[in-house]
Amino acid sequence: MTTLLVIAKEPRPGRVKTRLTPPFTPAEAAALAEAALVDTLCTVAATPAERRVLVLDGNPGPWLPPGFDLVPQCAGRLDERLAAAFAGCDGPALLIGMDTPQVTPDLLTVDFAGYDACFGAAEDGGFWALGLASPDPGLLRGVPMSTPATGAVQRDRLVAAGLRVRDLPRLRDVDTAADAQAVSASAPHGRFTAELARLQAVAGR
């Protein structure tokens, strides 16, 4: 069985989803971030796993369901924080972020049979998922994050290490208002979609 890791920020106004403003206010962007995080955590809770871990920058809130270990993010760049998350695992692990509320348990159910790593590319050039049968933090350290080439560099790093890589479906992160609309259309029944619809109705958008 696999450890499932979710790396996330506490959904506080002004600290999360700043590219959603405008058209959304910082408080509305934080509400959307919280909804995305809730959907993600619910999906992880419904996925078979030996251990579920929230690697959090900030403090937990009532949105955190039972059954998760809470681990604070370390200081440093994102590659260092991702590496540290894997360093805390002693067996197969799959890490995702809070930006893809459309994920499903099927997407997150990996067994590493016949492969050493799984990789989920994101449409913006990053990646939404990284799984390692034998977690090695060194595979992430030094990868440039938040660039259009991040995903390609990270996948190349896995291949260069001699790992057999299974590619997961490409997904769209929620970064902009256009992303929010597209992700909502692909996951019409989640809390994220309901919150987006509520905010649009209130604002007459």
XYZ file of C-alpha atoms in Angstrom, residues 19-192:
174
model
C -3.737 34.794 -9.528
C -7.510 34.498 -9.117
C -7.576 38.166 -8.094
C -9.071 39.765 -10.042
C -11.835 38.941 -10.802
C -12.183 37.375 -7.357
C -11.363 39.148 -4.108
C -8.642 37.682 -1.865
C -11.356 36.292 0.455
C -13.169 34.688 -2.481
C -9.914 33.237 -3.808
C -9.244 31.739 -0.384
C -12.758 30.268 -0.322
C -12.101 28.618 -3.680
C -8.754 27.343 -2.426
C -10.418 25.849 0.641
C -13.055 24.173 -1.522
C -10.366 22.715 -3.787
C -8.458 21.471 -0.755
C -11.581 19.883 0.733
C -12.336 18.058 -2.521
C -8.734 16.869 -2.724
C -8.655 15.616 0.859
C -11.997 13.840 0.456
C -10.688 12.067 -2.638
C -7.500 11.046 -0.855
C -9.574 9.794 2.084
C -11.542 7.597 -0.329
C -8.401 6.149 -1.952
C -6.858 2.952 -0.551
C -3.634 3.844 1.252
C -1.507 2.735 4.145
C -1.043 6.321 5.318
C -2.446 9.722 4.379
C -0.415 12.850 5.103
C -1.180 16.550 4.775
C 2.068 18.487 4.383
C 0.850 21.938 5.361
C 2.171 25.471 5.214
C 0.093 27.106 7.959
C -2.448 25.840 10.430
C -5.165 23.212 9.971
C -8.834 24.160 10.093
C -12.190 22.406 10.321
C -11.721 21.427 6.675
C -9.194 18.729 7.656
C -10.957 15.344 7.830
C -9.936 12.582 10.236
C -7.437 9.982 9.171
C -4.631 12.307 8.090
C -1.230 12.780 9.675
C -0.343 16.465 9.775
C 3.246 17.414 8.889
C 4.460 21.026 8.656
C 6.253 22.053 5.503
C 9.926 22.763 5.932
C 11.435 26.103 5.046
C 13.027 26.697 1.667
C 12.162 26.570 -2.006
C 9.324 24.411 -3.300
C 11.690 21.717 -4.579
C 13.160 21.441 -1.083
C 9.719 21.233 0.497
C 8.635 18.503 -1.916
C 11.866 16.624 -1.290
C 11.324 16.828 2.466
C 7.806 15.445 2.088
C 9.188 12.359 0.355
C 12.010 12.083 2.893
C 9.387 11.380 5.550
C 8.204 8.233 3.745
C 9.740 4.788 4.157
C 7.854 3.099 1.323
C 6.006 3.844 -1.921
C 4.496 7.343 -1.941
C 2.362 9.486 -4.225
C 2.333 13.262 -3.796
C -0.267 15.676 -5.148
C -1.121 19.313 -4.540
C -4.354 21.141 -3.709
C -4.793 22.595 -7.204
C -6.593 19.706 -8.940
C -9.947 19.168 -7.184
C -11.068 17.065 -10.160
C -8.850 14.128 -9.099
C -10.575 10.812 -8.420
C -9.638 7.751 -6.351
C -9.017 5.843 -9.573
C -6.380 8.371 -10.635
C -4.653 8.114 -7.258
C -4.690 4.326 -6.981
C -1.181 3.256 -8.003
C 0.574 -0.003 -7.227
C 3.983 0.484 -8.892
C 3.696 -2.918 -10.569
C 6.067 -2.787 -13.521
C 7.228 0.806 -12.943
C 9.272 2.793 -10.456
C 7.642 6.213 -10.697
C 4.389 7.731 -11.853
C 4.138 11.246 -13.171
C 1.126 13.458 -13.789
C 1.882 16.406 -16.044
C -0.131 19.610 -15.707
C -1.314 21.678 -18.646
C 0.657 24.720 -17.474
C 3.954 22.864 -17.797
C 4.227 21.757 -14.190
C 3.057 18.518 -12.649
C 0.109 17.609 -10.454
C 1.299 14.214 -9.217
C 4.587 12.462 -8.547
C 4.839 8.934 -7.232
C 7.987 7.060 -6.263
C 8.217 3.370 -5.408
C 11.403 4.133 -3.454
C 11.260 7.784 -2.380
C 14.509 9.624 -3.066
C 14.470 13.323 -2.120
C 17.434 13.909 -4.408
C 15.190 13.369 -7.413
C 13.432 16.668 -6.636
C 16.124 18.927 -5.234
C 17.298 21.459 -7.785
C 14.347 21.089 -10.150
C 13.227 24.636 -11.089
C 9.663 25.090 -9.903
C 6.794 27.220 -11.224
C 8.159 27.472 -14.755
C 6.720 26.219 -18.060
C 9.497 23.592 -18.116
C 9.122 22.290 -14.557
C 7.259 19.132 -15.518
C 9.619 18.264 -18.362
C 12.688 18.778 -16.179
C 11.231 16.680 -13.366
C 10.246 13.834 -15.676
C 13.661 13.916 -17.358
C 15.225 13.668 -13.897
C 13.288 10.464 -13.243
C 14.278 8.949 -16.574
C 17.929 9.947 -16.138
C 17.923 8.089 -12.815
C 16.977 4.926 -14.680
C 13.415 4.794 -13.378
C 10.589 3.252 -15.338
C 7.960 5.997 -15.502
C 4.207 5.544 -15.836
C 2.487 8.666 -17.134
C -0.810 9.631 -15.524
C -3.442 11.691 -17.376
C -2.609 15.348 -17.929
C -4.725 17.607 -15.692
C -5.339 21.324 -15.396
C -4.346 23.188 -12.237
C -6.553 25.916 -10.823
C -4.459 29.072 -11.079
C -6.623 31.573 -12.982
C -10.323 32.279 -13.349
C -10.285 30.497 -16.714
C -8.729 27.463 -15.047
C -11.440 27.528 -12.380
C -14.164 27.446 -15.014
C -12.546 24.602 -16.941
C -11.891 22.483 -13.849
C -15.417 23.108 -12.602
C -16.823 21.783 -15.869
C -14.791 18.589 -15.493
C -15.897 18.008 -11.881
C -19.470 19.287 -11.644
C -20.417 17.649 -8.345
C -17.633 18.754 -6.015
C -17.453 21.445 -3.391
C -15.154 23.495 -5.620
